[in-house]
Amino acid sequence: MQHWAMSQAKGTLYLVATPIGNLEDITRRALRVLAEVEVVACEDTRRTRALLEHFGIRAKTVSYHEHNERERAAELAALLERGAAVAVVSDAGTPGINDPGYRIVCAAAERGINVVPVPGPSAFVAALTASGLPTDEFYFGGFLPARAHARRQKLAALRDLRATLVFYEAPHRIALALADAREILGEREAAVARELTKIHEEVVRGRLGDLAARFSIEGAARGELVLVIDRVVIEEESGVEEGATASVAVRVAALEAEGLDQRAALKRAARELGLTRDEAYRRLTSERARSKSEN
Ligand code: SAM
């Protein structure tokens, strides 16, 4: 077991989350820690200095990025061993989440140095919670592979996972990723969260095929993006489909035909489909609205 307890002589490593767009998302604790530490290790010193200046903080900064992460981690660990307080920040969001951070945490943990997270924004959490897709179980896959073959293999490996899938994706690849996901995972509900917390923030919800068409239009996918995809639909032994793409309306109608009132039918359908009652109600309403607009 790792020993994480604070040692008197050794310093402390703080992992400080910073905004992913809107500067109001900085926490008071982040500001205090950044003002108090001896060194702020940052991905891009110019970018972090601008952030610190915005909040009137003077701090010594050193670079800590993917190209010097290994050597820097050892140097920072030596500093921490001598009792310094060091903060790690990335360009945006939570350090260590598809950003440098992991190596310095390992180096600190190995040396029994106290590691303190200072939580705050992370794009994948913001996207998942705003997507409207189930949040009870999810898989965060970081960036999907850039190459088509590897991307498709990755998606195929996740096809049967009963969890909402969350990925970071680049604007010039989002349409391809959506089309691959449609082909490999089958049609599912999904959401693309774009420019979260910024002026052009939007969360576009729809089926994979529709989103692929929408984001293949030139200019539709500007900025930073998170892709969220609904979990697999499983055919249960009972013959009832489970999951987000199963039709709540169809099941409710069948149960009503068996004599249940709407309330009881919805409750039963929710249980059979593995949904909360609120979720089932939301889907029932949107499915009925969709079928009305299609007729
Ligand atoms: N450490 C960051 C975090 O905690 O979210 C992630 C860093 S990763 C290098 C950058 C990717 O995160 C972007 O390419 C995009 O996919 C996603 N991202 C970051 N900021 C975002 C935002 N404001 N809106 C949507 N996606 C964002």
mmCIF file of C-alpha atoms and ligand atoms in Angstrom:
data_model
loop_
_atom_site.group_PDB
_atom_site.id
_atom_site.type_symbol
_atom_site.label_atom_id
_atom_site.label_comp_id
_atom_site.label_asym_id
_atom_site.label_seq_id
_atom_site.Cartn_x
_atom_site.Cartn_y
_atom_site.Cartn_z
ATOM 1 C CA MET A 1 0.000 0.000 0.000
ATOM 2 C CA GLN A 2 1.256 3.494 -0.823
ATOM 3 C CA HIS A 3 1.953 5.829 2.046
ATOM 4 C CA TRP A 4 0.292 9.189 1.364
ATOM 5 C CA ALA A 5 0.496 10.749 4.806
ATOM 6 C CA MET A 6 2.116 14.179 5.063
ATOM 7 C CA SER A 7 5.726 14.124 6.212
ATOM 8 C CA GLN A 8 6.981 17.137 8.187
ATOM 9 C CA ALA A 9 10.255 17.456 6.333
ATOM 10 C CA LYS A 10 8.937 16.885 2.840
ATOM 11 C CA GLY A 11 6.984 19.312 0.731
ATOM 12 C CA THR A 12 3.551 18.978 -0.833
ATOM 13 C CA LEU A 13 2.555 18.500 -4.434
ATOM 14 C CA TYR A 14 -0.698 20.235 -5.362
ATOM 15 C CA LEU A 15 -2.582 19.299 -8.532
ATOM 16 C CA VAL A 16 -4.502 22.449 -9.306
ATOM 17 C CA ALA A 17 -7.389 22.449 -11.792
ATOM 18 C CA THR A 18 -7.846 25.647 -13.810
ATOM 19 C CA PRO A 19 -10.726 26.883 -16.029
ATOM 20 C CA ILE A 20 -11.496 25.260 -19.403
ATOM 21 C CA GLY A 21 -12.683 28.601 -20.778
ATOM 22 C CA ASN A 22 -14.563 30.768 -18.330
ATOM 23 C CA LEU A 23 -12.136 32.272 -15.819
ATOM 24 C CA GLU A 24 -14.905 32.495 -13.220
ATOM 25 C CA ASP A 25 -14.522 28.756 -12.818
ATOM 26 C CA ILE A 26 -11.246 29.108 -10.915
ATOM 27 C CA THR A 27 -11.743 28.127 -7.284
ATOM 28 C CA ARG A 28 -10.783 30.260 -4.308
ATOM 29 C CA ARG A 29 -8.661 27.411 -3.072
ATOM 30 C CA ALA A 30 -6.821 27.183 -6.404
ATOM 31 C CA LEU A 31 -5.987 30.893 -6.178
ATOM 32 C CA ARG A 32 -4.744 30.574 -2.609
ATOM 33 C CA VAL A 33 -2.593 27.539 -3.370
ATOM 34 C CA LEU A 34 -1.115 29.124 -6.515
ATOM 35 C CA ALA A 35 -0.237 32.227 -4.520
ATOM 36 C CA GLU A 36 1.372 30.233 -1.683
ATOM 37 C CA VAL A 37 3.522 27.597 -3.419
ATOM 38 C CA GLU A 38 7.221 28.071 -4.171
ATOM 39 C CA VAL A 39 6.909 26.855 -7.755
ATOM 40 C CA VAL A 40 4.087 26.469 -10.269
ATOM 41 C CA ALA A 41 4.923 23.781 -12.828
ATOM 42 C CA CYS A 42 2.959 24.468 -15.994
ATOM 43 C CA GLU A 43 2.448 23.067 -19.451
ATOM 44 C CA ASP A 44 2.842 26.444 -21.103
ATOM 45 C CA THR A 45 4.471 29.041 -18.866
ATOM 46 C CA ARG A 46 3.198 31.983 -20.954
ATOM 47 C CA ARG A 47 -0.370 30.795 -20.754
ATOM 48 C CA THR A 48 -0.241 30.122 -17.012
ATOM 49 C CA ARG A 49 1.516 33.420 -16.337
ATOM 50 C CA ALA A 50 -1.331 35.198 -18.119
ATOM 51 C CA LEU A 51 -3.809 33.358 -15.889
ATOM 52 C CA LEU A 52 -1.837 34.196 -12.752
ATOM 53 C CA GLU A 53 -1.513 37.826 -13.780
ATOM 54 C CA HIS A 54 -5.255 38.029 -14.385
ATOM 55 C CA PHE A 55 -5.738 37.108 -10.721
ATOM 56 C CA GLY A 56 -2.891 39.290 -9.500
ATOM 57 C CA ILE A 57 -0.700 36.363 -8.462
ATOM 58 C CA ARG A 58 3.071 36.479 -8.690
ATOM 59 C CA ALA A 59 4.610 33.041 -8.769
ATOM 60 C CA LYS A 60 7.737 31.346 -9.993
ATOM 61 C CA THR A 61 6.813 29.180 -12.961
ATOM 62 C CA VAL A 62 8.679 26.302 -14.578
ATOM 63 C CA SER A 63 7.714 24.339 -17.665
ATOM 64 C CA TYR A 64 6.386 20.827 -17.249
ATOM 65 C CA HIS A 65 5.059 19.433 -20.509
ATOM 66 C CA GLU A 66 4.902 16.202 -22.467
ATOM 67 C CA HIS A 67 8.406 16.663 -23.891
ATOM 68 C CA ASN A 68 10.239 17.250 -20.596
ATOM 69 C CA GLU A 69 7.846 15.483 -18.251
ATOM 70 C CA ARG A 70 10.218 12.669 -17.320
ATOM 71 C CA GLU A 71 13.262 14.818 -16.385
ATOM 72 C CA ARG A 72 11.135 17.562 -14.868
ATOM 73 C CA ALA A 73 9.289 15.061 -12.688
ATOM 74 C CA ALA A 74 12.619 13.973 -11.163
ATOM 75 C CA GLU A 75 13.737 17.600 -10.625
ATOM 76 C CA LEU A 76 10.432 18.595 -9.062
ATOM 77 C CA ALA A 77 10.475 15.479 -6.877
ATOM 78 C CA ALA A 78 13.932 16.494 -5.583
ATOM 79 C CA LEU A 79 12.562 19.951 -4.788
ATOM 80 C CA LEU A 80 9.617 18.409 -2.973
ATOM 81 C CA GLU A 81 11.969 16.147 -0.992
ATOM 82 C CA ARG A 82 13.707 19.290 0.259
ATOM 83 C CA GLY A 83 10.397 20.579 1.621
ATOM 84 C CA ALA A 84 9.072 22.821 -1.172
ATOM 85 C CA ALA A 85 5.407 23.220 -1.993
ATOM 86 C CA VAL A 86 4.875 22.748 -5.724
ATOM 87 C CA ALA A 87 1.699 23.204 -7.783
ATOM 88 C CA VAL A 88 1.141 21.507 -11.118
ATOM 89 C CA VAL A 89 -1.305 23.077 -13.551
ATOM 90 C CA SER A 90 -2.082 22.290 -17.167
ATOM 91 C CA ASP A 91 -3.197 24.692 -19.893
ATOM 92 C CA ALA A 92 -6.811 24.053 -18.978
ATOM 93 C CA GLY A 93 -8.808 21.754 -16.748
ATOM 94 C CA THR A 94 -7.435 19.100 -14.460
ATOM 95 C CA PRO A 95 -3.747 18.194 -14.661
ATOM 96 C CA GLY A 96 -3.203 14.510 -15.406
ATOM 97 C CA ILE A 97 -6.396 14.254 -17.467
ATOM 98 C CA ASN A 98 -4.944 13.983 -20.974
ATOM 99 C CA ASP A 99 -2.379 16.455 -19.756
ATOM 100 C CA PRO A 100 0.933 16.142 -17.892
ATOM 101 C CA GLY A 101 0.650 15.217 -14.222
ATOM 102 C CA TYR A 102 0.842 11.450 -13.974
ATOM 103 C CA ARG A 103 4.639 11.179 -13.793
ATOM 104 C CA ILE A 104 5.129 13.759 -11.081
ATOM 105 C CA VAL A 105 2.369 12.157 -9.014
ATOM 106 C CA CYS A 106 4.103 8.760 -9.350
ATOM 107 C CA ALA A 107 7.468 10.273 -8.455
ATOM 108 C CA ALA A 108 5.980 12.012 -5.407
ATOM 109 C CA ALA A 109 4.049 8.930 -4.277
ATOM 110 C CA GLU A 110 7.152 6.749 -4.543
ATOM 111 C CA ARG A 111 9.007 9.158 -2.274
ATOM 112 C CA GLY A 112 6.221 9.403 0.295
ATOM 113 C CA ILE A 113 5.519 13.025 -0.623
ATOM 114 C CA ASN A 114 2.053 14.331 0.136
ATOM 115 C CA VAL A 115 -0.078 14.728 -3.026
ATOM 116 C CA VAL A 116 -3.059 17.059 -2.716
ATOM 117 C CA PRO A 117 -5.664 17.442 -5.461
ATOM 118 C CA VAL A 118 -7.263 20.867 -5.755
ATOM 119 C CA PRO A 119 -10.287 19.893 -7.853
ATOM 120 C CA GLY A 120 -12.037 22.038 -10.411
ATOM 121 C CA PRO A 121 -13.126 21.907 -14.047
ATOM 122 C CA SER A 122 -12.557 18.998 -16.379
ATOM 123 C CA ALA A 123 -14.107 19.021 -19.835
ATOM 124 C CA PHE A 124 -15.227 15.404 -19.835
ATOM 125 C CA VAL A 125 -17.184 15.721 -16.580
ATOM 126 C CA ALA A 126 -18.856 18.933 -17.775
ATOM 127 C CA ALA A 127 -19.764 17.304 -21.105
ATOM 128 C CA LEU A 128 -21.034 14.070 -19.591
ATOM 129 C CA THR A 129 -23.264 15.805 -17.072
ATOM 130 C CA ALA A 130 -24.752 18.145 -19.704
ATOM 131 C CA SER A 131 -25.171 15.429 -22.360
ATOM 132 C CA GLY A 132 -28.485 14.113 -21.063
ATOM 133 C CA LEU A 133 -27.088 10.579 -21.274
ATOM 134 C CA PRO A 134 -26.813 8.253 -18.263
ATOM 135 C CA THR A 135 -24.094 9.285 -15.825
ATOM 136 C CA ASP A 136 -24.314 6.352 -13.416
ATOM 137 C CA GLU A 137 -21.639 4.383 -15.259
ATOM 138 C CA PHE A 138 -19.319 5.814 -17.848
ATOM 139 C CA TYR A 139 -16.068 5.095 -19.625
ATOM 140 C CA PHE A 140 -13.718 7.958 -20.365
ATOM 141 C CA GLY A 141 -11.418 7.072 -23.253
ATOM 142 C CA GLY A 142 -9.380 10.272 -23.594
ATOM 143 C CA PHE A 143 -8.685 11.078 -27.255
ATOM 144 C CA LEU A 144 -9.871 8.549 -29.821
ATOM 145 C CA PRO A 145 -6.967 7.360 -31.984
ATOM 146 C CA ALA A 146 -6.326 9.645 -34.952
ATOM 147 C CA ARG A 147 -5.867 6.802 -37.438
ATOM 148 C CA ALA A 148 -9.049 5.266 -38.808
ATOM 149 C CA HIS A 149 -8.026 1.644 -38.265
ATOM 150 C CA ALA A 150 -6.988 2.176 -34.627
ATOM 151 C CA ARG A 151 -10.066 4.315 -33.958
ATOM 152 C CA ARG A 152 -12.369 1.647 -35.311
ATOM 153 C CA GLN A 153 -10.586 -1.044 -33.314
ATOM 154 C CA LYS A 154 -10.954 1.002 -30.153
ATOM 155 C CA LEU A 155 -14.670 1.521 -30.781
ATOM 156 C CA ALA A 156 -15.141 -2.186 -31.534
ATOM 157 C CA ALA A 157 -13.474 -3.070 -28.208
ATOM 158 C CA LEU A 158 -16.001 -0.837 -26.406
ATOM 159 C CA ARG A 159 -19.078 -1.995 -28.305
ATOM 160 C CA ASP A 160 -20.517 -4.188 -25.536
ATOM 161 C CA LEU A 161 -19.596 -2.010 -22.575
ATOM 162 C CA ARG A 162 -22.683 -1.085 -20.561
ATOM 163 C CA ALA A 163 -21.489 2.415 -19.842
ATOM 164 C CA THR A 164 -21.821 5.829 -21.453
ATOM 165 C CA LEU A 165 -18.715 6.433 -23.604
ATOM 166 C CA VAL A 166 -16.885 9.764 -23.391
ATOM 167 C CA PHE A 167 -14.042 10.896 -25.661
ATOM 168 C CA TYR A 168 -12.084 14.003 -26.480
ATOM 169 C CA GLU A 169 -11.944 14.641 -30.203
ATOM 170 C CA ALA A 170 -10.363 17.166 -32.540
ATOM 171 C CA PRO A 171 -12.686 19.312 -34.707
ATOM 172 C CA HIS A 172 -11.291 18.014 -38.001
ATOM 173 C CA ARG A 173 -11.949 14.398 -36.975
ATOM 174 C CA ILE A 174 -15.306 14.620 -35.210
ATOM 175 C CA ALA A 175 -17.418 13.827 -38.301
ATOM 176 C CA LEU A 176 -15.252 10.769 -39.070
ATOM 177 C CA ALA A 177 -15.386 9.618 -35.448
ATOM 178 C CA LEU A 178 -19.181 9.979 -35.389
ATOM 179 C CA ALA A 179 -19.549 8.074 -38.668
ATOM 180 C CA ASP A 180 -17.249 5.286 -37.434
ATOM 181 C CA ALA A 181 -19.129 5.126 -34.147
ATOM 182 C CA ARG A 182 -22.428 4.861 -36.059
ATOM 183 C CA GLU A 183 -21.081 2.016 -38.137
ATOM 184 C CA ILE A 184 -19.314 0.090 -35.387
ATOM 185 C CA LEU A 185 -21.517 0.691 -32.359
ATOM 186 C CA GLY A 186 -24.813 0.897 -34.247
ATOM 187 C CA GLU A 187 -27.242 3.814 -34.079
ATOM 188 C CA ARG A 188 -27.246 5.328 -30.593
ATOM 189 C CA GLU A 189 -28.103 8.570 -28.888
ATOM 190 C CA ALA A 190 -25.071 10.813 -28.490
ATOM 191 C CA ALA A 191 -24.024 14.377 -27.750
ATOM 192 C CA VAL A 192 -21.231 16.649 -28.894
ATOM 193 C CA ALA A 193 -20.292 19.276 -26.292
ATOM 194 C CA ARG A 194 -18.496 22.177 -27.923
ATOM 195 C CA GLU A 195 -16.633 25.120 -26.403
ATOM 196 C CA LEU A 196 -17.904 24.448 -22.893
ATOM 197 C CA THR A 197 -17.985 27.475 -20.597
ATOM 198 C CA LYS A 198 -17.027 29.755 -23.528
ATOM 199 C CA ILE A 199 -19.037 32.192 -25.651
ATOM 200 C CA HIS A 200 -19.933 29.651 -28.330
ATOM 201 C CA GLU A 201 -20.789 26.862 -25.919
ATOM 202 C CA GLU A 202 -23.265 24.315 -27.249
ATOM 203 C CA VAL A 203 -24.342 20.769 -26.492
ATOM 204 C CA VAL A 204 -25.751 19.135 -29.609
ATOM 205 C CA ARG A 205 -27.765 16.009 -28.863
ATOM 206 C CA GLY A 206 -29.016 13.490 -31.389
ATOM 207 C CA ARG A 207 -28.393 10.155 -33.005
ATOM 208 C CA LEU A 208 -24.896 9.293 -34.172
ATOM 209 C CA GLY A 209 -25.921 9.324 -37.847
ATOM 210 C CA ASP A 210 -27.563 12.747 -37.576
ATOM 211 C CA LEU A 211 -24.633 14.193 -35.657
ATOM 212 C CA ALA A 212 -22.189 12.783 -38.235
ATOM 213 C CA ALA A 213 -24.142 14.597 -40.962
ATOM 214 C CA ARG A 214 -24.351 17.821 -38.980
ATOM 215 C CA PHE A 215 -20.665 17.944 -38.069
ATOM 216 C CA SER A 216 -19.509 17.126 -41.593
ATOM 217 C CA ILE A 217 -20.717 20.585 -42.623
ATOM 218 C CA GLU A 218 -17.752 22.929 -42.933
ATOM 219 C CA GLY A 219 -17.284 25.102 -39.857
ATOM 220 C CA ALA A 220 -19.811 23.216 -37.679
ATOM 221 C CA ALA A 221 -17.136 21.725 -35.466
ATOM 222 C CA ARG A 222 -14.994 24.714 -34.524
ATOM 223 C CA GLY A 223 -13.279 24.827 -31.151
ATOM 224 C CA GLU A 224 -12.870 22.197 -28.473
ATOM 225 C CA LEU A 225 -15.092 19.147 -28.411
ATOM 226 C CA VAL A 226 -16.168 16.250 -26.254
ATOM 227 C CA LEU A 227 -18.081 13.310 -27.722
ATOM 228 C CA VAL A 228 -20.525 11.425 -25.475
ATOM 229 C CA ILE A 229 -22.189 8.218 -26.698
ATOM 230 C CA ASP A 230 -24.985 6.213 -25.109
ATOM 231 C CA ARG A 231 -24.330 2.735 -23.805
ATOM 232 C CA VAL A 232 -25.012 -0.508 -25.659
ATOM 233 C CA VAL A 233 -28.539 -1.837 -26.104
ATOM 234 C CA ILE A 234 -28.757 -5.337 -24.685
ATOM 235 C CA GLU A 235 -31.454 -7.801 -25.640
ATOM 236 C CA GLU A 236 -32.504 -9.277 -22.312
ATOM 237 C CA GLU A 237 -33.624 -12.897 -22.082
ATOM 238 C CA SER A 238 -37.143 -11.621 -21.487
ATOM 239 C CA GLY A 239 -37.038 -10.136 -24.944
ATOM 240 C CA VAL A 240 -37.214 -6.639 -23.516
ATOM 241 C CA GLU A 241 -34.524 -4.345 -24.866
ATOM 242 C CA GLU A 242 -32.518 -2.598 -22.193
ATOM 243 C CA GLY A 243 -30.794 0.736 -22.461
ATOM 244 C CA ALA A 244 -31.231 4.162 -23.765
ATOM 245 C CA THR A 245 -32.202 3.332 -27.312
ATOM 246 C CA ALA A 246 -34.950 0.894 -26.286
ATOM 247 C CA SER A 247 -38.329 2.501 -26.737
ATOM 248 C CA VAL A 248 -39.939 3.457 -23.456
ATOM 249 C CA ALA A 249 -43.093 4.505 -25.307
ATOM 250 C CA VAL A 250 -43.482 1.083 -26.941
ATOM 251 C CA ARG A 251 -43.034 -0.743 -23.644
ATOM 252 C CA VAL A 252 -45.397 1.591 -21.774
ATOM 253 C CA ALA A 253 -48.039 1.140 -24.470
ATOM 254 C CA ALA A 254 -47.687 -2.654 -24.236
ATOM 255 C CA LEU A 255 -48.037 -2.599 -20.459
ATOM 256 C CA GLU A 256 -51.045 -0.292 -20.666
ATOM 257 C CA ALA A 257 -52.590 -2.748 -23.115
ATOM 258 C CA GLU A 258 -52.082 -5.396 -20.419
ATOM 259 C CA GLY A 259 -54.215 -3.269 -18.087
ATOM 260 C CA LEU A 260 -51.700 -1.191 -16.115
ATOM 261 C CA ASP A 261 -52.382 2.513 -15.678
ATOM 262 C CA GLN A 262 -49.781 4.893 -17.120
ATOM 263 C CA ARG A 263 -48.015 5.488 -13.802
ATOM 264 C CA ALA A 264 -47.623 1.785 -13.074
ATOM 265 C CA ALA A 265 -46.657 1.061 -16.681
ATOM 266 C CA LEU A 266 -43.939 3.701 -16.600
ATOM 267 C CA LYS A 267 -42.602 2.416 -13.282
ATOM 268 C CA ARG A 268 -42.467 -1.158 -14.606
ATOM 269 C CA ALA A 269 -40.943 -0.116 -17.957
ATOM 270 C CA ALA A 270 -38.258 1.870 -16.136
ATOM 271 C CA ARG A 271 -37.345 -1.145 -14.024
ATOM 272 C CA GLU A 272 -37.292 -3.520 -17.003
ATOM 273 C CA LEU A 273 -35.177 -1.153 -19.076
ATOM 274 C CA GLY A 274 -32.720 -0.408 -16.277
ATOM 275 C CA LEU A 275 -33.662 3.290 -16.148
ATOM 276 C CA THR A 276 -34.581 5.586 -13.278
ATOM 277 C CA ARG A 277 -38.212 6.676 -13.284
ATOM 278 C CA ASP A 278 -37.200 10.252 -14.120
ATOM 279 C CA GLU A 279 -35.097 9.044 -17.009
ATOM 280 C CA ALA A 280 -37.908 6.818 -18.314
ATOM 281 C CA TYR A 281 -40.374 9.711 -18.083
ATOM 282 C CA ARG A 282 -37.992 12.028 -19.917
ATOM 283 C CA ARG A 283 -37.536 9.487 -22.708
ATOM 284 C CA LEU A 284 -41.248 8.762 -22.905
ATOM 285 C CA THR A 285 -41.971 12.458 -23.366
ATOM 286 C CA SER A 286 -39.285 12.976 -25.970
ATOM 287 C CA GLU A 287 -40.167 9.793 -27.893
ATOM 288 C CA ARG A 288 -43.819 10.861 -28.011
ATOM 289 C CA ALA A 289 -42.848 14.355 -29.124
ATOM 290 C CA ARG A 290 -40.613 12.892 -31.827
ATOM 291 C CA SER A 291 -43.268 10.533 -33.130
ATOM 292 C CA LYS A 292 -45.792 13.398 -33.164
ATOM 293 C CA SER A 293 -43.452 15.575 -35.215
ATOM 294 C CA GLU A 294 -42.688 12.687 -37.604
ATOM 295 C CA ASN A 295 -46.422 12.055 -38.244
HETATM 296 N N1 SAM B 1 -6.996 18.464 -18.789
HETATM 297 C C1 SAM B 1 -8.139 18.817 -19.582
HETATM 298 C C2 SAM B 1 -9.417 18.502 -18.822
HETATM 299 O O1 SAM B 1 -9.358 18.254 -17.613
HETATM 300 O O2 SAM B 1 -10.480 18.509 -19.433
HETATM 301 C C3 SAM B 1 -8.106 18.148 -20.938
HETATM 302 C C4 SAM B 1 -6.927 18.495 -21.752
HETATM 303 S S1 SAM B 1 -6.946 17.797 -23.350
HETATM 304 C C5 SAM B 1 -5.311 18.114 -23.892
HETATM 305 C C6 SAM B 1 -7.830 18.986 -24.301
HETATM 306 C C7 SAM B 1 -9.153 18.446 -24.853
HETATM 307 O O3 SAM B 1 -10.163 18.540 -23.848
HETATM 308 C C8 SAM B 1 -9.693 19.237 -26.020
HETATM 309 O O4 SAM B 1 -9.135 18.830 -27.251
HETATM 310 C C9 SAM B 1 -11.174 18.923 -25.952
HETATM 311 O O5 SAM B 1 -11.449 17.663 -26.495
HETATM 312 C C10 SAM B 1 -11.383 18.892 -24.435
HETATM 313 N N2 SAM B 1 -11.740 20.239 -23.956
HETATM 314 C C11 SAM B 1 -10.980 21.080 -23.240
HETATM 315 N N3 SAM B 1 -11.647 22.227 -22.988
HETATM 316 C C12 SAM B 1 -12.864 22.081 -23.554
HETATM 317 C C13 SAM B 1 -14.017 22.928 -23.653
HETATM 318 N N4 SAM B 1 -14.019 24.133 -23.114
HETATM 319 N N5 SAM B 1 -15.102 22.458 -24.309
HETATM 320 C C14 SAM B 1 -15.102 21.236 -24.854
HETATM 321 N N6 SAM B 1 -14.039 20.393 -24.800
HETATM 322 C C15 SAM B 1 -12.942 20.811 -24.163
#
